[in-house]
Coordinates of C-alpha atoms and ligand atoms in Angstrom, one line a residue:
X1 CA -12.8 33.5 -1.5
X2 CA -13.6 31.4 -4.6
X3 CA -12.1 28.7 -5.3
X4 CA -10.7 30.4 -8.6
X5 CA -9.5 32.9 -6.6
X6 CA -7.2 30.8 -4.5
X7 CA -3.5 31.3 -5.3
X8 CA -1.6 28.2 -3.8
X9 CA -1.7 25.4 -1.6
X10 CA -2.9 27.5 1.7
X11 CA -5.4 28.9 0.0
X12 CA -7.0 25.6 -1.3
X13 CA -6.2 24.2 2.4
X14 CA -8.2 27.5 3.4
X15 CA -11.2 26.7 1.6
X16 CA -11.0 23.1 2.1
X17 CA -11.3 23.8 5.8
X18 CA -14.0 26.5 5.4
X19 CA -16.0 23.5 3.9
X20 CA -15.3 20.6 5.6
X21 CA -16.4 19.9 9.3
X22 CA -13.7 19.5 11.5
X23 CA -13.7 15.5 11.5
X24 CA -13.3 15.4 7.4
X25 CA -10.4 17.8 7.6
X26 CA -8.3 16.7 9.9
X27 CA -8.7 13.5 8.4
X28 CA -7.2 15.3 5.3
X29 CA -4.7 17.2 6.7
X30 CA -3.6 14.8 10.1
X31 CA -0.4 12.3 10.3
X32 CA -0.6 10.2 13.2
X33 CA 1.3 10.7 17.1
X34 CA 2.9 13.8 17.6
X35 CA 2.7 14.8 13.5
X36 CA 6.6 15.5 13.8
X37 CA 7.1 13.4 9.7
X38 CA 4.1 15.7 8.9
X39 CA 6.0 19.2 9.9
X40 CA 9.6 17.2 8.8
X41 CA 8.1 16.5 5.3
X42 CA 7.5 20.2 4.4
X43 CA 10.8 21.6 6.4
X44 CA 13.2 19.6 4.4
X45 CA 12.6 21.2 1.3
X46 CA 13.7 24.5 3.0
X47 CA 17.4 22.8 3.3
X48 CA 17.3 22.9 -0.2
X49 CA 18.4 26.6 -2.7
X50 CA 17.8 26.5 -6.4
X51 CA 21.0 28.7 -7.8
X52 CA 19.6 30.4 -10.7
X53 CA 21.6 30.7 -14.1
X54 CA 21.2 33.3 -16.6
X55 CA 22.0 34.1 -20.3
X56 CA 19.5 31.3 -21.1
X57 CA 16.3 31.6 -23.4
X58 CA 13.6 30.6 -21.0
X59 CA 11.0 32.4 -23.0
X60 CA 9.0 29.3 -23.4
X61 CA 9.8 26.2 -20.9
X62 CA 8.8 22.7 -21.7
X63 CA 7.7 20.5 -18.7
X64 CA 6.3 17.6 -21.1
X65 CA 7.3 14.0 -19.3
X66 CA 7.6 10.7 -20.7
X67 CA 6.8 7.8 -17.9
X68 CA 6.0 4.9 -18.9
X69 CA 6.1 5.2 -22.6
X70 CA 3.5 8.0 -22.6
X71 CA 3.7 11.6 -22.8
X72 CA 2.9 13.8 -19.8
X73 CA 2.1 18.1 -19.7
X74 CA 4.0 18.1 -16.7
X75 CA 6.0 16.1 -14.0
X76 CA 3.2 16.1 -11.5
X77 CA 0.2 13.6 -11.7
X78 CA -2.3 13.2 -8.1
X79 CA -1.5 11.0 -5.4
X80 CA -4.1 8.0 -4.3
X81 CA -6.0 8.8 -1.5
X82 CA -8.5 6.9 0.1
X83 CA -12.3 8.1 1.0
X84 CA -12.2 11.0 -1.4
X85 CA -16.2 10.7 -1.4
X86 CA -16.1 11.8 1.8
X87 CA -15.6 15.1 1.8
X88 CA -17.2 15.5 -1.8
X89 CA -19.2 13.0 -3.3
X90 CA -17.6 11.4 -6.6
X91 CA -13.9 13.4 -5.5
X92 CA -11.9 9.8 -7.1
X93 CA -13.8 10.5 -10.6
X94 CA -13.3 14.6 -10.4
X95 CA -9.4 13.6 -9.3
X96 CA -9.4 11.4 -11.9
X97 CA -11.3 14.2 -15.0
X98 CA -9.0 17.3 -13.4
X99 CA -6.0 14.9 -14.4
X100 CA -7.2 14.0 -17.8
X101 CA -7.7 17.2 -19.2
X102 CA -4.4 18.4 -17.2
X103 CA -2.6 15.3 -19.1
X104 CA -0.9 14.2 -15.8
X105 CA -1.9 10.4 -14.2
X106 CA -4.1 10.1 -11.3
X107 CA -3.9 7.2 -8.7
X108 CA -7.3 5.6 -7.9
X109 CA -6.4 4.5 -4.3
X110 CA -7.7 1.1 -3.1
X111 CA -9.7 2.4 -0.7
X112 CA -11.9 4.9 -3.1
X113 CA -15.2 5.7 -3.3
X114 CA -15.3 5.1 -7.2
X115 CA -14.9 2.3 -9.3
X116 CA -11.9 0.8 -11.1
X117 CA -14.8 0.2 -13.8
X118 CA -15.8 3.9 -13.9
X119 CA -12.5 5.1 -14.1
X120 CA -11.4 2.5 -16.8
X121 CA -14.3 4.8 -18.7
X122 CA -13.6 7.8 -18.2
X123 CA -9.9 8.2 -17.8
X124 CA -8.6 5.0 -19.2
X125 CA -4.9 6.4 -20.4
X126 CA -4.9 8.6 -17.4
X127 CA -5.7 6.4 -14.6
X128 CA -3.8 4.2 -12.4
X129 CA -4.9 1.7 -9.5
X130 CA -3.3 1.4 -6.4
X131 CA -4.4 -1.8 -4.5
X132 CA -4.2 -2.4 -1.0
X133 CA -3.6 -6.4 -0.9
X134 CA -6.0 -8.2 1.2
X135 CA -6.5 -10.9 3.3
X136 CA -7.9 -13.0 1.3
X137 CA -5.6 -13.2 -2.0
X138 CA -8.1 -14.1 -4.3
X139 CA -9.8 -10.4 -3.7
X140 CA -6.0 -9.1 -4.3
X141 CA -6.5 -11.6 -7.6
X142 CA -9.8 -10.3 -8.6
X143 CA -9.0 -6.4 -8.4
X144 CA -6.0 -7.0 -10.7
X145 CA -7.7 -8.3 -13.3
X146 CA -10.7 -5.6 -12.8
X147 CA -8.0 -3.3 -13.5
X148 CA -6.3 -4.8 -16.4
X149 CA -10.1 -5.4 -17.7
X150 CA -10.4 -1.9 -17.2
X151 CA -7.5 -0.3 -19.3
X152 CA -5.6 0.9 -16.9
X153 CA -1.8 0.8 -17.8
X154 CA 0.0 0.9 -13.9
X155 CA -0.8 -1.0 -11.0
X156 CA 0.9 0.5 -7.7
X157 CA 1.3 -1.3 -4.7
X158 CA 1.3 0.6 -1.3
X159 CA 3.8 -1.2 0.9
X160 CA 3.8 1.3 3.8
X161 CA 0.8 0.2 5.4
X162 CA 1.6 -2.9 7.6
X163 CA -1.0 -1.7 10.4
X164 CA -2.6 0.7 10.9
X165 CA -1.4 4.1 12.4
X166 CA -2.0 5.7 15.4
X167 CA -3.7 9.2 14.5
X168 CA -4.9 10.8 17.4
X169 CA -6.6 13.5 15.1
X170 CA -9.2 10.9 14.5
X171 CA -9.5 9.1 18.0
X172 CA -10.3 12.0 19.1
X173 CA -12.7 13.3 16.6
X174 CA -14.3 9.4 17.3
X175 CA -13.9 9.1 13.4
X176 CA -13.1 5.5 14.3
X177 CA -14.5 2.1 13.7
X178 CA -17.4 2.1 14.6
X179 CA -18.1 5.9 14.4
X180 CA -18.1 7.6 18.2
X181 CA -18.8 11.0 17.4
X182 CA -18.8 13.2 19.9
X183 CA -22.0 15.3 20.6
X184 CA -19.0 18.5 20.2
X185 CA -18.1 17.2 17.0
X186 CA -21.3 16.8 15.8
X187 CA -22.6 20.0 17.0
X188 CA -19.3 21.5 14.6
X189 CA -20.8 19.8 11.6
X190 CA -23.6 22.1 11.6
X191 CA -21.5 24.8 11.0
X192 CA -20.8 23.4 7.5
X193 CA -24.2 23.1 5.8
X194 CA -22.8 22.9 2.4
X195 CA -21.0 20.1 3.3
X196 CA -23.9 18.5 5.5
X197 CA -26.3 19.0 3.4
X198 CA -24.6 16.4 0.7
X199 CA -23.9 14.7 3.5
X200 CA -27.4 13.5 4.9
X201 CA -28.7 13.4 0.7
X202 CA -26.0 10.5 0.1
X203 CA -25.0 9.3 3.0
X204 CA -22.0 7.6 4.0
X205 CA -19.4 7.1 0.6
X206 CA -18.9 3.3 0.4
X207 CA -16.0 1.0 -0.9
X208 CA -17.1 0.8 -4.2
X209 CA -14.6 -1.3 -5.3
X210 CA -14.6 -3.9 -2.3
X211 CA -18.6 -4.5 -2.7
X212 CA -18.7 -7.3 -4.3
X213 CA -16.7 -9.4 -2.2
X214 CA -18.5 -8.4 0.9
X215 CA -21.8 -10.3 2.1
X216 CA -24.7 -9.1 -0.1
X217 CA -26.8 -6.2 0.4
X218 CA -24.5 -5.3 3.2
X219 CA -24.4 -1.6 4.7
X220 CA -22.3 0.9 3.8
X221 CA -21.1 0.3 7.4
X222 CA -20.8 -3.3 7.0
X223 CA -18.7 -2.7 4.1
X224 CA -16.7 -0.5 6.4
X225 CA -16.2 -3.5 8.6
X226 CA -15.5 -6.0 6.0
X227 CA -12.6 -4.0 4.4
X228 CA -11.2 -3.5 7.7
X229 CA -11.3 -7.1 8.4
X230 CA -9.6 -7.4 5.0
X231 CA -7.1 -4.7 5.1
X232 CA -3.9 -3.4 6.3
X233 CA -1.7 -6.3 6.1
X234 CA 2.0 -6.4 5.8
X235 CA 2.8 -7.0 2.1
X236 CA 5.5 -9.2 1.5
X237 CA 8.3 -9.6 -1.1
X238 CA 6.8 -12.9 -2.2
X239 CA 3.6 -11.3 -2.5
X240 CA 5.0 -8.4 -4.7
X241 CA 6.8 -11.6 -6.7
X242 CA 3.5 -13.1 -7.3
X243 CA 1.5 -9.5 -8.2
X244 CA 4.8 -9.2 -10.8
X245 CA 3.7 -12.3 -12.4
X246 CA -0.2 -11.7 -12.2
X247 CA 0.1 -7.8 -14.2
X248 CA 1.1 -7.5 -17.2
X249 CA 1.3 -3.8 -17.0
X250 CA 3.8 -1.6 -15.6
X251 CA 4.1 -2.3 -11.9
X252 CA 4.7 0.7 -9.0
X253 CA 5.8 -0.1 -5.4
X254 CA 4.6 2.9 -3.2
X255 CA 6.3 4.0 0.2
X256 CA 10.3 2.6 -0.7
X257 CA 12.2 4.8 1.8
X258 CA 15.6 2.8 1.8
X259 CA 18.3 2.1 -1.1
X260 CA 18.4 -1.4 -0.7
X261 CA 14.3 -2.0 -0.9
X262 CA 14.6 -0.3 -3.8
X263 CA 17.7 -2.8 -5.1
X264 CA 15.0 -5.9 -3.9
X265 CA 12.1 -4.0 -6.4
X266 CA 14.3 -4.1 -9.5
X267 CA 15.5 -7.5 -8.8
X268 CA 11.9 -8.7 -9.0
X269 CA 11.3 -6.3 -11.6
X270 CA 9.3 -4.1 -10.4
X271 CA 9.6 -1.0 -13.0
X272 CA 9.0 1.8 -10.9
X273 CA 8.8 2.7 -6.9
X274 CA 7.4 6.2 -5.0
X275 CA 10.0 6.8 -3.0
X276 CA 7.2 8.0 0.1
X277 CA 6.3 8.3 3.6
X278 CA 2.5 8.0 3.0
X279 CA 2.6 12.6 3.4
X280 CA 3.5 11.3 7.4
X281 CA 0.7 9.2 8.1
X282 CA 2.5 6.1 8.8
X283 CA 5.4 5.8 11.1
X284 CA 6.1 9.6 12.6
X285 CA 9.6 9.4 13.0
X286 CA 10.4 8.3 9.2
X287 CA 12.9 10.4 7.5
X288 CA 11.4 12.6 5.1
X289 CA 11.4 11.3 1.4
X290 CA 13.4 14.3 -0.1
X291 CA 16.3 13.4 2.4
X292 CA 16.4 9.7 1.2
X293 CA 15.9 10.3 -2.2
X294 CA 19.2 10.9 -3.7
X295 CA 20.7 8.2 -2.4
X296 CA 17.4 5.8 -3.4
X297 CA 17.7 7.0 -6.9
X298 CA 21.5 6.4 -6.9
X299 CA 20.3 2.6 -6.0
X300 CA 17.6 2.6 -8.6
X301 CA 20.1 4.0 -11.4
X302 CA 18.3 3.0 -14.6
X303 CA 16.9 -0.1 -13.3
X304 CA 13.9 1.4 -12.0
X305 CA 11.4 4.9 -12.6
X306 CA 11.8 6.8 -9.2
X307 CA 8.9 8.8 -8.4
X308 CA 8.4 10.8 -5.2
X309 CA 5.6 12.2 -3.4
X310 CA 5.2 13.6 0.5
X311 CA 5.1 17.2 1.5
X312 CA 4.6 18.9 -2.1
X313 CA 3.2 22.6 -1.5
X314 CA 5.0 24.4 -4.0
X315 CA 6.1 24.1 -7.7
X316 CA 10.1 24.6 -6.7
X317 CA 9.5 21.2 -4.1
X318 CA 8.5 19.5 -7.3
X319 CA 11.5 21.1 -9.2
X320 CA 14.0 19.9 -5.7
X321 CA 12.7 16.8 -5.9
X322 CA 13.0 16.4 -9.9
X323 CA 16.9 18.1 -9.3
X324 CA 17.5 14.9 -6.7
X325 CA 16.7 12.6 -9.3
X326 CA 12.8 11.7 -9.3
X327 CA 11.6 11.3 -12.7
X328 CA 7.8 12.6 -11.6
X329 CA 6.2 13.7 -8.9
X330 CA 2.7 13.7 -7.2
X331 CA 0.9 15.7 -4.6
X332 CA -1.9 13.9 -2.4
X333 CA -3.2 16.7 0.3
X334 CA -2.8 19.7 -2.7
X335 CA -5.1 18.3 -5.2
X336 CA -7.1 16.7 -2.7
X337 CA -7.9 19.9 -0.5
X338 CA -9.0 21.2 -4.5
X339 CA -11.3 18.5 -5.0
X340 CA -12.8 19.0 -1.4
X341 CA -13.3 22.8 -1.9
X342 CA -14.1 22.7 -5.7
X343 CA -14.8 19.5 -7.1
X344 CA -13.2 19.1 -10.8
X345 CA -12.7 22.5 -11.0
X346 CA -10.8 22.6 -7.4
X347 CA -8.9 20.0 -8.5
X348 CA -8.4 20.9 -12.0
X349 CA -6.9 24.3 -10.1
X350 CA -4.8 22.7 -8.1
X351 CA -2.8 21.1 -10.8
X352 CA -2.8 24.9 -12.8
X353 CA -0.9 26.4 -9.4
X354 CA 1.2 24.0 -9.3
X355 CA 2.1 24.2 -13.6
X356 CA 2.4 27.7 -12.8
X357 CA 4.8 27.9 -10.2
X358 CA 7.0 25.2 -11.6
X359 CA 7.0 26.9 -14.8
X360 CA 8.0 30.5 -13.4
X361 CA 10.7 28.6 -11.3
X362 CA 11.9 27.1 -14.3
X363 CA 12.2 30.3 -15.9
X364 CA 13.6 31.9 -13.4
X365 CA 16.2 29.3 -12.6
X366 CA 17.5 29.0 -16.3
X367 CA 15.9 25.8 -17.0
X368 CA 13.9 25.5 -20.0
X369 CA 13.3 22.5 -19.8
X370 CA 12.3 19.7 -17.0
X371 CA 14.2 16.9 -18.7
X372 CA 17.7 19.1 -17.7
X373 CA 17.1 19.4 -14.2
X374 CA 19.7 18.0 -11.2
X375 CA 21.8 18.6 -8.5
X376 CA 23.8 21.3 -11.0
X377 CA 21.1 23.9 -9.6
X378 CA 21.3 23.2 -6.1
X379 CA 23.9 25.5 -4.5
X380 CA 26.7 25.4 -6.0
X381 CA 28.8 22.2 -4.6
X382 CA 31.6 20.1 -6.9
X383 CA 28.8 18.3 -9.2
X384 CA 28.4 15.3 -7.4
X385 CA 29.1 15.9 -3.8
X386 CA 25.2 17.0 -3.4
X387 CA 23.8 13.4 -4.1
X388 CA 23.6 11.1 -1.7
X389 CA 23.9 13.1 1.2
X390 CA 21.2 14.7 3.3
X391 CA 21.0 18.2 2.9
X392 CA 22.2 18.6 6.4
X393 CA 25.5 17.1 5.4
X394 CA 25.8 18.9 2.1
X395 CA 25.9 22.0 3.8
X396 CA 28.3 21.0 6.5
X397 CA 30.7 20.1 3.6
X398 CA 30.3 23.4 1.8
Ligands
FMN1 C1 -6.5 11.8 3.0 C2 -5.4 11.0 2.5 C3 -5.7 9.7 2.2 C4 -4.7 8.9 1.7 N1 -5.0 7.6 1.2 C5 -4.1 6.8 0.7 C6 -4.4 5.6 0.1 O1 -5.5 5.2 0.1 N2 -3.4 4.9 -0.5 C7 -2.1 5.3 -0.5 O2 -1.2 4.6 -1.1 N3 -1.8 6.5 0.0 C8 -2.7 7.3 0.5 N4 -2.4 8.5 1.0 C9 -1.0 9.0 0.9 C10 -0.9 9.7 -0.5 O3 -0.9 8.9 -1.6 C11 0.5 10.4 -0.6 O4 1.5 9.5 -0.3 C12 0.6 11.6 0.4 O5 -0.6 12.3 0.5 C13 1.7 12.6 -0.1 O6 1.9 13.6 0.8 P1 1.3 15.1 0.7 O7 -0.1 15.0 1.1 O8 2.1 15.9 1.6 O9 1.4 15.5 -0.8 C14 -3.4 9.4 1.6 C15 -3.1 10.7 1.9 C16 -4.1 11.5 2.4 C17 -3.8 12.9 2.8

């Protein structure tokens, strides 16, 4: 199959696989323990039903989005994720051009391959930088500014990374620190020769965007080291306090889970959190986000942008999770197994299943447009007796 060919999400996860050597997917597609957030992520949207309504002109369907002041094609934009260049060489800066011409943002994550500057060139209105605060806060200081120097309009801060998480995918591939590769694993790498061949021309992708902190002229492996020596750390409310005052732009906290984090985000005024359990890489027994959102964004209430992200394989998730009250959504593994299988183009295709299927859901729900979604076209329940309940509850009470 060609990557044009590919129809939705299994498809690209298909050929991402087909590509990829075992140790580069599962990176991709792992959580961490037993992968139970993983497997509850994509099962709660099953508890939800769209209702459909008719007698509506849904001949043409608008899914244009304002966030932030700028106008959006649609209500989905890419997800950061870290060592894109992995499994394709330059994936951050294809991410970041698929998302351009699709008009949706694209997250830069803190631990790319690519540059803040490079992004800053090529998708200034587009891109977004998520930062993973480190150790020492005057690299947290310096990466701001990079980004502010940079154009970029939205800084988001990943709070859902206090350690690191125990993903058994990748102790047992050996894709640890340092690399222990077993002779198995490597042996399954040779069945990928597309993929290897990059591999062995460029060589292990490097933190771009952490280089110039690190000792000079150090390794790509020694870079490795130093940003592990830098990062996870717990990021605290003080510290998101002190990022407030140090960004001018608009500020995003990434991985909010509970009502009353959110309440602490607006209060330091924050403008916008991803209500997100990092797609179940984090802590495994985390609700998943579409459960906790309704009552998150009955917390946030105009005081904050509620976006969402975390188990997105289908246009009618997004639509679920635009009907519980997230203003936008974004997909991390969907656009990322595109990029891996197809580069921009993979990417780029991604984003045009996913328009696709949220436009014919639209139609077919009798919802012309995005901005009229909510919990009026999940099944049909008194108006308000949907929200803030998890959709375990709301059908107890039917
Ligand atoms: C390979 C991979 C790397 C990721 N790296 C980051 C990262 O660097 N920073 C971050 O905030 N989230 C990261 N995430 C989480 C995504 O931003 C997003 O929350 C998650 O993928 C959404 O779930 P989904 O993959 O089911 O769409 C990563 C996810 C994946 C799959």
């Amino acid at each position: 199959m060609k990557i044009e060919q590919a129809i939705n999400f299994d498809d690209l996860r298909r050929l991402a696989k087909r590509r990829l050597p075992k140790i580069a997917f599962d990176f991709i597609e792992g959580g961490l323990e037993d992968e139970r957030g993983i497997a509850r992520n994509y099962e709660a949207f099953a508890a939800y039903d769209l209702v459909p309504r008719y007698g509506v002109d849904v001949a043409t369907c608008n899914q244009s989005t304002t966030l932030f002041g700028r106008t959006y094609s649609g209500p989905v934009g890419i997800a950061p994720t870290g060592l894109a260049g992995l499994f394709r060489p330059g994936s951050d800066l294809m991410l970041a051009a698929a998302a351009k011409t699709a008009n949706v943002p694209f997250i830069m994550s803190g631990s790319a391959n690519g540059s803040i500057e490079d992004l800053g060139r090529i998708a200034p209105e587009h891109g977004w930088y998520q930062l993973y605060p480190a150790r020492d806060r005057a690299i947290s200081e310096d990466m701001i500014k990079r980004a502010h120097d940079a154009g970029l309009s939205t800084l988001v801060i990943t709070v859902d990374v206090p350690t690191n998480s125990k993903r058994e995918r990748n102790l047992r591939n050996g894709f640890t620190r340092p690399l222990r590769m077993t002779t198995r694993t490597k042996l399954e790498a040779l069945l990928h020769p597309g993929w290897l061949g990059v591999f062995l021309r460029t060589g292990m992708p490097v933190f771009s965007n952490w280089q110039k902190y690190a000792p000079p002229g150090a390794s790509a492996a020694q870079l490795a080291d130093f940003v592990a020596e830098q990062t996870p750390i717990p990021v605290l409310w003080r510290d998101i306090e002190g990022f407030r005052r140090l960004w001018p732009g608009k500020l995003v906290v990434k991985g909010i889970m509970h009502p009353d984090d959110a309440i602490r985000c607006a209060a330091i005024g924050v403008d916008g959190i991803m209500v997100s359990n990092h797609g179940g890489r984090q802590l495994d027994r985390s609700p998943a986000p579409i459960e906790v959102l309704p009552a998150i964004a009955a917390a946030a209430g105009d005081k904050l942008t509620v976006m969402f992200d975390s188990g997105i394989r289908r246009g009618s998730d997004v639509i679920v999770a635009l009907c519980l009250g997230a203003k936008y959504a974004f997909a991390g593994r969907f656009t990322l197994y595109g990029a891996a299988a197809g580069g921009t183009a993979g990417a780029g295709h991604a984003l045009t299943i996913l328009r696709d299927e949220i436009g014919r859901t639209m139609a077919q729900m009798g919802a012309p447009d995005i901005l009229n979604l909510g919990p009026q076209f999940l099944t049909w329940a008194p108006d308000e007796t949907r929200r803030n309940v998890s959709p375990a509850l709301a059908r107890q009470a039917l």
